[in-house]
Coordinates of C-alpha atoms in Angstrom, one line a residue:
T1122 CA 73.6 39.9 204.6
P1123 CA 72.3 39.2 200.9
D1124 CA 68.8 40.1 202.3
F1125 CA 69.8 43.4 203.2
W1126 CA 70.7 44.4 200.1
R1127 CA 67.9 42.6 198.4
H1128 CA 65.4 44.3 200.8
S1129 CA 67.0 47.7 200.2
A1130 CA 66.5 47.5 196.2
V1131 CA 63.2 45.7 196.3
V1132 CA 61.0 47.0 199.4
Y1133 CA 62.7 50.1 199.6
G1134 CA 63.7 50.7 196.1
R1135 CA 60.2 52.1 195.0
G1136 CA 60.4 55.3 195.6
A1137 CA 58.4 57.6 197.8
A1138 CA 55.5 55.7 199.4
L1139 CA 53.1 58.3 198.8
V1140 CA 54.1 58.8 195.5
P1141 CA 52.8 55.7 193.1
A1142 CA 55.7 54.9 190.7
P1143 CA 55.7 53.2 187.2
P1144 CA 57.5 49.5 186.9
A1145 CA 60.4 51.2 185.0
F1146 CA 60.7 53.8 187.8
E1147 CA 60.7 50.9 190.3
M1148 CA 63.6 48.7 188.6
A1149 CA 65.8 52.1 188.4
S1150 CA 65.0 52.8 191.9
A1151 CA 66.0 49.4 192.9
V1152 CA 69.3 49.6 191.2
T1153 CA 70.1 52.8 192.5
S1154 CA 68.8 52.0 196.3
A1155 CA 71.2 49.0 196.3
L1156 CA 74.1 51.1 194.8
A1157 CA 73.7 54.1 197.2
C1158 CA 73.6 51.4 200.2
V1159 CA 76.7 49.9 199.3
A1160 CA 78.6 53.1 198.5
L1161 CA 77.1 54.5 201.7
T1162 CA 78.6 51.6 203.8
V1163 CA 82.1 52.0 202.1
L1164 CA 82.1 55.7 202.2
A1165 CA 81.0 55.7 205.9
T1166 CA 83.8 53.0 207.0
S1167 CA 86.5 55.0 205.1
Q1168 CA 85.3 58.2 206.7
S1169 CA 86.3 56.5 210.0
L1170 CA 89.4 55.2 208.9
L1171 CA 90.7 58.4 207.2
V1172 CA 90.0 60.5 210.2
E1173 CA 91.7 57.9 212.6
A1174 CA 94.8 58.1 210.5
A1175 CA 94.6 61.9 210.5
K1176 CA 95.0 61.8 214.2
A1177 CA 97.6 59.3 214.2
R1178 CA 99.4 61.9 212.1
G1179 CA 98.4 64.7 214.2
G1180 CA 99.9 63.3 217.5
G1181 CA 96.5 61.8 218.8
K1182 CA 94.1 64.9 217.9
I1183 CA 92.3 66.1 214.8
P1184 CA 94.9 68.2 213.0
Y1185 CA 92.2 70.8 211.6
D1186 CA 89.1 72.8 212.6
T1187 CA 85.9 70.6 212.7
S1188 CA 83.8 73.7 211.7
A1189 CA 86.1 74.6 208.8
A1190 CA 85.5 71.0 207.4
V1191 CA 82.1 71.0 207.7
L1192 CA 81.7 74.1 206.1
L1193 CA 84.0 73.0 203.1
T1194 CA 81.9 69.7 202.9
E1195 CA 78.9 71.3 202.8
A1196 CA 80.1 73.8 200.0
L1197 CA 81.6 70.8 197.7
K1198 CA 78.2 68.9 198.3
L1199 CA 76.4 72.1 196.9
G1200 CA 78.8 72.6 194.3
I1201 CA 78.8 68.9 193.1
A1202 CA 74.6 69.0 192.9
L1203 CA 74.7 72.3 191.0
C1204 CA 77.2 70.7 188.4
T1205 CA 75.2 67.4 188.1
W1206 CA 71.6 69.5 187.8
L1207 CA 73.0 71.6 185.2
W1208 CA 74.3 68.8 183.4
Q1209 CA 71.3 67.2 183.8
R1210 CA 68.8 70.0 182.8
K1211 CA 68.8 69.8 179.1
S1212 CA 67.3 66.3 179.1
L1213 CA 64.5 67.0 182.1
N1214 CA 61.0 67.5 181.7
Y1215 CA 60.8 68.9 185.0
T1216 CA 63.9 71.0 186.6
G1217 CA 62.4 71.9 189.5
L1218 CA 62.3 75.7 188.8
E1219 CA 59.0 75.6 187.3
S1220 CA 57.6 75.8 190.9
F1221 CA 60.3 77.3 192.7
Q1222 CA 60.0 80.6 194.7
L1223 CA 62.7 82.0 196.7
V1224 CA 60.6 83.6 199.5
S1225 CA 58.0 80.9 200.5
W1226 CA 57.3 78.2 203.0
P1227 CA 58.5 75.1 200.9
T1228 CA 61.7 76.7 200.2
A1229 CA 62.1 78.0 204.1
A1230 CA 61.5 74.4 205.2
Y1231 CA 64.8 73.1 203.8
A1232 CA 66.4 75.2 206.5
V1233 CA 65.0 73.6 209.5
P1234 CA 67.1 70.4 208.9
A1235 CA 70.0 72.3 208.5
T1236 CA 69.5 74.5 211.5
F1237 CA 69.1 71.2 213.5
F1238 CA 72.2 70.0 212.5
I1239 CA 74.1 73.1 214.4
V1240 CA 72.2 72.4 217.5
Q1241 CA 72.8 68.7 217.4
N1242 CA 76.6 69.3 217.4
N1243 CA 76.2 71.5 220.1
L1244 CA 74.3 69.4 222.3
V1245 CA 76.7 66.5 221.4
F1246 CA 79.7 68.5 223.2
L1247 CA 77.4 69.2 226.0
A1248 CA 76.6 65.5 226.6
L1249 CA 80.2 64.7 226.2
S1250 CA 81.4 66.8 229.0
L1251 CA 78.6 65.7 231.2
L1252 CA 78.9 61.7 230.6
D1253 CA 82.0 59.6 230.7
P1254 CA 82.8 57.4 227.0
P1255 CA 80.9 54.2 227.5
T1256 CA 77.4 56.1 228.8
F1257 CA 77.6 58.8 226.0
Q1258 CA 78.5 55.8 223.7
L1259 CA 75.2 53.7 224.8
W1260 CA 72.6 56.3 224.9
A1261 CA 73.7 57.8 221.6
C1262 CA 72.6 54.7 219.9
F1263 CA 69.2 55.7 221.3
K1264 CA 68.3 57.6 217.9
I1265 CA 67.2 55.0 215.6
I1266 CA 64.0 54.3 218.1
P1267 CA 62.4 57.6 217.3
V1268 CA 63.5 57.5 213.7
G1269 CA 61.0 54.4 213.3
V1270 CA 58.3 56.1 215.3
L1271 CA 58.3 59.4 213.5
A1272 CA 58.8 57.9 210.1
R1273 CA 55.4 55.9 210.9
L1274 CA 53.9 59.0 212.0
M1275 CA 55.0 61.6 209.5
L1276 CA 55.8 59.3 206.5
G1277 CA 53.3 56.4 206.9
Q1278 CA 56.1 53.6 206.9
R1279 CA 54.9 50.2 208.3
R1280 CA 57.2 47.6 210.4
S1281 CA 56.5 44.2 211.9
S1282 CA 56.6 43.8 215.2
V1283 CA 59.7 41.7 214.8
Q1284 CA 61.5 44.8 213.2
W1285 CA 60.4 46.9 215.9
V1286 CA 62.6 44.3 218.2
S1287 CA 65.2 44.5 215.6
L1288 CA 65.5 48.2 216.1
L1289 CA 66.1 47.9 219.8
L1290 CA 68.3 45.4 219.4
L1291 CA 70.4 47.5 216.7
S1292 CA 70.6 50.2 219.3
L1293 CA 71.4 48.2 222.3
G1294 CA 74.0 46.2 220.0
M1295 CA 75.8 49.3 218.6
G1296 CA 75.9 50.9 221.8
V1297 CA 77.7 48.0 223.2
T1298 CA 80.0 47.5 220.3
T1299 CA 81.1 51.4 220.2
T1300 CA 81.7 51.2 223.8
K1301 CA 85.2 51.7 225.2
Q1302 CA 85.9 50.6 228.6
D1303 CA 87.4 53.8 230.6
S1304 CA 89.2 53.5 234.1
G1305 CA 87.4 56.8 235.0
A1306 CA 83.7 55.5 234.1
G1307 CA 81.4 56.1 236.7
T1308 CA 83.2 58.7 238.2
K1309 CA 80.8 61.4 237.3
A1310 CA 78.2 62.5 239.7
A1311 CA 74.6 61.2 239.6
A1312 CA 73.1 64.6 238.7
S1313 CA 75.9 65.0 235.6
V1314 CA 75.2 61.6 234.6
A1315 CA 71.2 62.2 234.7
L1316 CA 71.5 65.5 232.6
G1317 CA 73.9 64.2 230.0
I1318 CA 71.3 61.4 229.5
S1319 CA 68.3 63.6 229.2
V1320 CA 70.5 65.7 226.7
L1321 CA 71.2 62.6 224.6
L1322 CA 67.7 61.3 224.7
G1323 CA 66.5 65.2 223.9
N1324 CA 69.3 65.2 220.8
G1325 CA 68.3 61.8 219.6
C1326 CA 64.6 62.9 219.3
L1327 CA 65.8 66.1 217.6
S1328 CA 68.1 64.1 215.3
A1329 CA 65.4 61.8 214.3
L1330 CA 63.0 64.5 213.4
S1331 CA 65.8 66.2 211.5
S1332 CA 66.2 63.3 209.5
V1333 CA 62.7 62.3 208.8
L1334 CA 62.0 65.8 207.9
N1335 CA 64.7 65.5 205.3
E1336 CA 63.5 62.7 204.1
W1337 CA 60.0 63.9 203.5
L1338 CA 61.6 67.0 201.8
I1339 CA 63.4 64.8 199.5
K1340 CA 60.4 62.4 198.6
V1341 CA 57.2 64.4 199.3
Q1342 CA 57.6 67.7 198.6
D1343 CA 57.6 68.8 195.1
P1344 CA 58.1 64.7 194.1
R1345 CA 58.8 65.7 190.4
A1346 CA 61.7 67.7 191.3
P1347 CA 65.2 66.3 190.6
L1348 CA 67.1 65.0 193.7
M1349 CA 69.9 67.2 192.8
F1350 CA 67.7 70.3 192.7
K1351 CA 66.5 69.5 196.2
N1352 CA 70.0 69.0 197.1
M1353 CA 70.9 72.3 196.2
Q1354 CA 68.4 73.7 198.5
I1355 CA 69.3 71.6 201.3
Y1356 CA 72.9 72.3 201.1
S1357 CA 72.6 76.1 200.2
W1358 CA 71.3 76.5 203.8
G1359 CA 73.9 74.1 205.3
V1360 CA 76.5 76.3 203.9
L1361 CA 74.9 79.5 205.4
T1362 CA 74.4 77.6 208.9
A1363 CA 77.7 76.5 209.0
A1364 CA 79.6 79.3 207.6
A1365 CA 77.7 81.6 210.9
Y1366 CA 79.0 79.2 213.2
S1367 CA 82.5 78.9 211.7
L1368 CA 82.9 82.3 211.8
S1369 CA 81.5 83.0 215.3
R1370 CA 84.7 80.7 216.4
S1371 CA 87.0 82.7 214.5
D1372 CA 88.9 85.9 216.0
S1373 CA 88.8 87.7 212.5
A1374 CA 88.5 87.1 208.8
A1375 CA 92.0 86.4 208.2
S1376 CA 92.4 83.8 210.8
W1377 CA 89.0 82.0 209.6
A1378 CA 90.5 82.5 205.9
A1379 CA 93.7 80.7 207.5
S1380 CA 91.7 78.0 209.3
M1381 CA 90.1 77.1 205.8
Q1382 CA 93.4 76.8 204.1
H1383 CA 94.8 74.8 206.6
T1384 CA 91.9 72.2 206.8
L1385 CA 92.0 71.9 202.9
F1386 CA 95.5 71.8 202.0
T1387 CA 97.9 71.7 204.8
A1388 CA 96.1 69.1 207.7
P1389 CA 97.1 65.5 207.3
L1390 CA 94.6 64.1 204.8
G1391 CA 92.3 67.0 205.4
G1392 CA 91.3 67.7 201.7
L1393 CA 90.7 63.8 201.3
I1394 CA 88.6 63.7 204.5
V1395 CA 86.3 66.7 203.1
L1396 CA 85.9 64.9 200.0
N1397 CA 85.0 61.4 201.5
N1398 CA 82.4 63.4 204.1
A1399 CA 80.9 65.2 200.9
A1400 CA 80.8 62.0 199.0
V1401 CA 78.6 60.5 202.1
G1402 CA 76.3 63.2 202.4
L1403 CA 75.5 62.8 198.7
C1404 CA 75.1 59.2 199.2
V1405 CA 72.4 59.4 202.3
S1406 CA 70.4 61.8 200.0
A1407 CA 70.2 59.0 197.2
V1408 CA 69.4 56.2 200.2
L1409 CA 66.7 58.8 201.6
K1410 CA 65.5 59.2 198.1
Y1411 CA 65.0 55.3 197.2
A1412 CA 65.0 53.9 200.3
D1413 CA 64.4 55.5 204.1
N1414 CA 66.4 56.6 207.1
L1415 CA 66.4 53.3 208.7
T1416 CA 68.1 51.5 206.0
K1417 CA 70.7 54.4 206.2
G1418 CA 70.9 53.6 209.9
F1419 CA 71.5 49.8 209.3
S1420 CA 74.2 51.0 206.3
T1421 CA 75.9 53.2 208.8
S1422 CA 76.0 50.2 211.2
A1423 CA 77.3 48.1 209.0
S1424 CA 80.2 50.4 208.3
V1425 CA 81.0 50.7 211.9
L1426 CA 81.9 47.1 211.9
L1427 CA 83.8 47.1 208.5
A1428 CA 85.6 50.0 210.0
S1429 CA 86.5 47.8 213.0
V1430 CA 87.8 45.0 210.9
A1431 CA 89.8 47.2 209.1
S1432 CA 91.2 49.1 212.1
S1433 CA 92.3 45.9 213.5
V1434 CA 94.5 45.7 210.5
A1435 CA 95.8 49.1 209.7
F1436 CA 95.8 50.6 213.4
G1437 CA 96.4 47.5 215.6
F1438 CA 92.7 47.7 217.2
V1439 CA 92.1 44.3 219.3
P1440 CA 88.3 43.7 219.6
S1441 CA 86.7 43.3 223.3
R1442 CA 84.5 40.9 224.5
A1443 CA 82.0 43.7 224.6
F1444 CA 82.6 44.7 220.8
L1445 CA 82.1 41.3 219.8
L1446 CA 79.1 40.7 221.7
G1447 CA 77.4 44.0 220.4
A1448 CA 78.6 42.6 216.7
A1449 CA 76.6 39.8 217.4
V1450 CA 73.5 41.5 218.3
V1451 CA 73.9 43.7 215.5
C1452 CA 73.9 40.8 213.0
I1453 CA 70.7 39.4 214.5
A1454 CA 69.3 42.6 214.3
F1455 CA 70.3 42.6 210.5
Y1456 CA 68.6 39.3 210.0
L1457 CA 65.3 40.1 212.1
Y1458 CA 64.8 43.2 210.3
F1459 CA 65.4 42.2 206.6
G1460 CA 64.4 38.5 207.0
A1461 CA 61.7 37.2 204.7
H1462 CA 59.3 36.5 207.5
N1463 CA 58.5 39.9 207.8
A1464 CA 56.7 40.0 204.5
V1465 CA 54.4 37.6 206.2
L1466 CA 53.8 39.3 209.3
L1467 CA 53.1 42.5 207.6
Q1468 CA 50.6 40.8 205.2
H1469 CA 48.6 39.3 207.9
D1470 CA 48.7 42.9 209.7
E1471 CA 47.3 44.5 206.5
E1472 CA 44.7 41.7 206.2
A1473 CA 43.7 42.1 209.8
E1474 CA 43.2 45.6 209.4
R1475 CA 41.1 44.9 206.6
G1476 CA 38.9 42.7 208.3
R1477 CA 39.7 39.3 206.4
S1478 CA 39.5 36.1 208.3
P1479 CA 42.8 33.9 208.5
S1480 CA 41.7 31.7 206.0
E1481 CA 41.4 34.5 203.5
S1482 CA 44.8 35.4 204.4
S1483 CA 46.4 32.3 204.1
T1484 CA 45.0 31.9 200.5
L1485 CA 46.3 35.3 199.5
L1486 CA 49.8 34.7 200.8
A1487 CA 49.9 31.3 198.8
A1488 CA 48.7 33.0 195.9
P1489 CA 51.9 34.1 193.2
D1490 CA 53.3 37.5 193.4
P1491 CA 52.4 39.2 190.4
S1492 CA 55.1 41.9 190.9
P1493 CA 58.0 41.5 188.9
F1494 CA 60.1 41.9 192.2
P1495 CA 60.1 39.1 194.7
S1496 CA 58.2 40.1 198.0
R1497 CA 61.6 40.0 200.4
G1498 CA 61.5 40.7 203.8
G1499 CA 60.7 44.3 205.0
A1500 CA 58.5 47.1 205.9
R1501 CA 55.8 48.1 203.6
V1502 CA 55.0 51.8 203.4

């Protein structure tokens, strides 16, 4: 919806909430935020379509080693970030090297999201082995709730009560939308289902923590450092952890090298998928810099719906009633979260906390907005 992009560009486009930004930076952030959200939605849509096309060419299975694809993606992101930073370096007043120390807690902090990523992947595979597909998809969408909670606690981001309801609706709508009917559903033992749901809940909280921590590293820690300099640190740890995991799955160095070569050059669409995934990762970092994790969540949710529409044309996907119902709920969640009513609700909340009377709040709300940007729908941070 138009409010979605306007909200992303105007409200969240003001950079890190804890670091005041001048008007010129706000304008640049607004444009960058909107472009990053659009790019993320498009690239995330193509991501799922490329994987589906590769599976169709590979006899219904992913025709490459997923751990090798992850490592190649991390390496490509690191290379792009390094080249971009070197290109920008001459024109930067502050490159990030001025305060960089190789052995320090700030540098080591970038290893935490990278380590969590490996743990999350393993927990996902464990949950898949314990749950049937519909149950897995429904509970896997839970993670957007702890993202909102941790963003409030760790980053001080405020949201209205309507926006909290919209987050719940988004998680439920995405769960219903991505659920696939399976004849084997309901055959899992109760103990297995309970354990699988517990694993998914724990993994959702872990995913939320790593996402919000990543946003904190990009926005708050050394806020003067260029985005690509921070990306280099994040992706360096990503390469190390992904390489260790990929090597642990190989019998020898020769087989590992062959797997990498097959993934990049031989497997159907393998190289294109790696390139697309790297672009998605870079867009995510831009969205976290100029927007936030929940905006990223809504962007990826929009990509799921767009991918389904494209799949109906390219792969003969037929939307079920559950999909249409879930899509309708997701659209409602978009309106509730990005609608203009949230500015009014948040203003009332702020004035109530400051002890102003309702009449004073109404007067303030009726006053013209001195900002060059309209205060349209959304969470103030």
